[in-house]
Amino acid sequence: MADPNLSLELSRRFAAPPGRVYDAWLTGAWGEWLPPFGATCTVTRIEPRVGGNYAVRMTMPDGRIIEIGGTYREMVRPERLVFTWAGNYNNQETLISVAFRPDGDGTLMTLRQTGFQSGDLREGYNRARSGEGGSFDKLAAFLAKAGA
């Protein structure tokens, strides 16, 4: 059972306008920066509209295949994106809310994920996103490459 008090909130500044950061979440290119360090990812479905679904398939460094999917619940470009996140590796669903705020000539992105069943799972997501070589580092590199 999910603990309503277990949530993860991460913020990161990106050197790209909010619309570009927002859009990076909603194309097949999401698979380039989404997976944690050492993993690869393919976006197998993406329907960027409220009520639309997405699905991704990750190959982890140890060879495990992880499938993740969810439904878009709220989309306000370029300010807010809300969607569910459910993986075949833990049989639980969490809710992710991402806010995009102008910050000088860049964007302050804040991700909040709620509905974790354990603190260990929450910390795993924290490391995968904000750790060295994690998805936020990959997103920064993707945005820099896309803006060149």
Coordinates of C-alpha atoms in Angstrom, one line a residue:
M1 CA 0.0 0.0 0.0
A2 CA 1.3 3.5 -0.9
D3 CA 2.3 5.8 1.9
P4 CA 0.9 9.3 1.2
N5 CA 3.8 10.8 3.1
L6 CA 6.4 9.2 0.9
S7 CA 7.1 11.6 -2.0
L8 CA 10.1 12.8 -3.9
E9 CA 10.6 16.4 -5.0
L10 CA 13.6 17.4 -7.2
S11 CA 14.4 20.7 -8.9
R12 CA 16.9 21.4 -11.6
R13 CA 17.7 24.4 -13.8
F14 CA 18.1 23.9 -17.5
A15 CA 19.6 26.3 -20.0
A16 CA 16.5 26.1 -22.3
P17 CA 13.2 27.9 -22.4
P18 CA 10.2 26.2 -20.6
G19 CA 8.5 25.2 -23.9
R20 CA 11.6 23.2 -25.0
V21 CA 12.0 21.5 -21.6
Y22 CA 8.3 20.7 -21.5
D23 CA 8.3 19.3 -25.1
A24 CA 11.3 17.0 -24.3
W25 CA 8.9 15.0 -22.1
L26 CA 6.4 14.4 -24.9
T27 CA 8.2 13.0 -28.0
G28 CA 10.0 9.8 -28.8
A29 CA 13.2 11.5 -28.0
W30 CA 12.2 11.1 -24.3
G31 CA 13.8 7.7 -24.5
E32 CA 17.2 9.4 -25.1
W33 CA 17.4 11.0 -21.7
L34 CA 14.8 9.1 -19.5
P35 CA 16.8 6.0 -18.5
P36 CA 19.2 5.9 -15.6
F37 CA 22.9 5.7 -16.2
G38 CA 23.9 2.6 -18.2
A39 CA 20.3 1.8 -19.3
T40 CA 18.7 2.2 -22.7
C41 CA 15.1 3.1 -23.5
T42 CA 12.7 3.0 -26.3
V43 CA 9.4 4.9 -26.3
T44 CA 6.9 2.4 -27.7
R45 CA 3.8 4.6 -27.3
I46 CA 3.2 8.3 -26.8
E47 CA -0.1 10.0 -27.0
P48 CA 0.5 13.5 -25.7
R49 CA -3.0 14.6 -24.7
V50 CA -5.0 14.4 -21.5
G51 CA -6.2 10.8 -21.3
G52 CA -3.6 9.6 -23.7
N53 CA -1.1 6.9 -22.8
Y54 CA 2.6 6.4 -23.0
A55 CA 4.8 3.3 -22.7
V56 CA 8.5 2.8 -22.6
R57 CA 10.8 -0.2 -22.5
M58 CA 14.1 0.0 -20.8
T59 CA 17.0 -2.4 -20.9
M60 CA 18.9 -2.1 -17.6
P61 CA 22.7 -2.5 -17.3
D62 CA 22.1 -6.0 -15.8
G63 CA 20.0 -7.1 -18.8
R64 CA 16.6 -6.8 -17.1
I65 CA 13.8 -5.5 -19.3
I66 CA 11.6 -3.0 -17.6
E67 CA 8.3 -1.8 -19.0
I68 CA 6.7 1.4 -17.8
G69 CA 3.5 3.0 -18.8
G70 CA 0.9 5.5 -17.7
T71 CA -1.8 8.1 -18.6
Y72 CA -1.5 11.8 -19.0
R73 CA -3.8 13.5 -16.5
E74 CA -3.0 17.2 -17.0
M75 CA -1.1 19.1 -19.7
V76 CA -0.7 22.9 -19.6
R77 CA 2.1 23.8 -22.0
P78 CA 4.7 25.0 -21.1
E79 CA 3.8 25.1 -17.3
R80 CA 2.7 21.8 -16.0
L81 CA 2.6 18.1 -16.9
V82 CA 0.9 15.4 -14.7
F83 CA 0.9 11.7 -15.5
T84 CA 0.8 8.3 -13.8
W85 CA 3.8 6.0 -13.7
A86 CA 3.5 2.2 -13.4
G87 CA 6.3 -0.3 -13.9
N88 CA 6.2 -4.0 -14.3
Y89 CA 9.1 -4.3 -11.9
N90 CA 7.1 -3.3 -8.8
N91 CA 3.4 -3.4 -9.6
Q92 CA 2.6 0.0 -8.2
E93 CA 1.4 3.2 -9.7
T94 CA 2.8 6.6 -8.7
L95 CA 1.8 10.1 -9.8
I96 CA 4.4 12.5 -11.3
S97 CA 3.8 16.2 -11.6
V98 CA 6.4 18.4 -13.4
A99 CA 6.3 22.2 -13.2
F100 CA 8.3 24.3 -15.6
R101 CA 9.0 27.9 -14.5
P102 CA 11.0 30.6 -16.4
D103 CA 14.3 31.3 -14.7
G104 CA 16.3 34.0 -16.5
D105 CA 17.0 32.7 -19.9
G106 CA 16.4 29.1 -18.8
T107 CA 13.8 26.9 -16.9
L108 CA 13.5 25.8 -13.3
M109 CA 11.9 22.3 -13.6
T110 CA 10.4 20.8 -10.4
L111 CA 9.4 17.1 -10.4
R112 CA 7.2 15.7 -7.6
Q113 CA 6.4 12.0 -7.5
T114 CA 3.9 10.7 -5.0
G115 CA 2.5 7.3 -4.0
F116 CA 5.6 5.3 -3.1
Q117 CA 5.2 2.1 -1.2
S118 CA 8.7 2.3 0.4
G119 CA 11.5 4.8 1.1
D120 CA 13.9 2.4 -0.7
L121 CA 11.9 2.8 -4.0
R122 CA 11.8 6.5 -3.6
E123 CA 15.5 6.7 -3.1
G124 CA 16.1 4.6 -6.1
Y125 CA 14.2 7.1 -8.2
N126 CA 16.1 9.9 -6.6
R127 CA 19.4 8.4 -7.6
A128 CA 18.2 7.5 -11.2
R129 CA 17.1 11.0 -11.8
S130 CA 19.4 13.3 -9.9
G131 CA 22.5 11.1 -9.4
E132 CA 25.7 11.4 -11.4
G133 CA 24.8 10.6 -15.0
G134 CA 21.1 10.3 -14.1
S135 CA 18.2 11.3 -16.3
F136 CA 18.4 15.0 -15.4
D137 CA 22.0 15.1 -16.5
K138 CA 21.0 13.4 -19.7
L139 CA 18.1 15.9 -20.2
A140 CA 20.5 18.8 -19.8
A141 CA 22.8 17.3 -22.5
F142 CA 19.8 16.5 -24.8
L143 CA 18.6 20.1 -24.5
A144 CA 22.1 21.5 -25.2
K145 CA 22.4 19.3 -28.3
A146 CA 18.9 20.1 -29.5
G147 CA 19.5 23.8 -29.1
A148 CA 22.8 23.8 -31.0

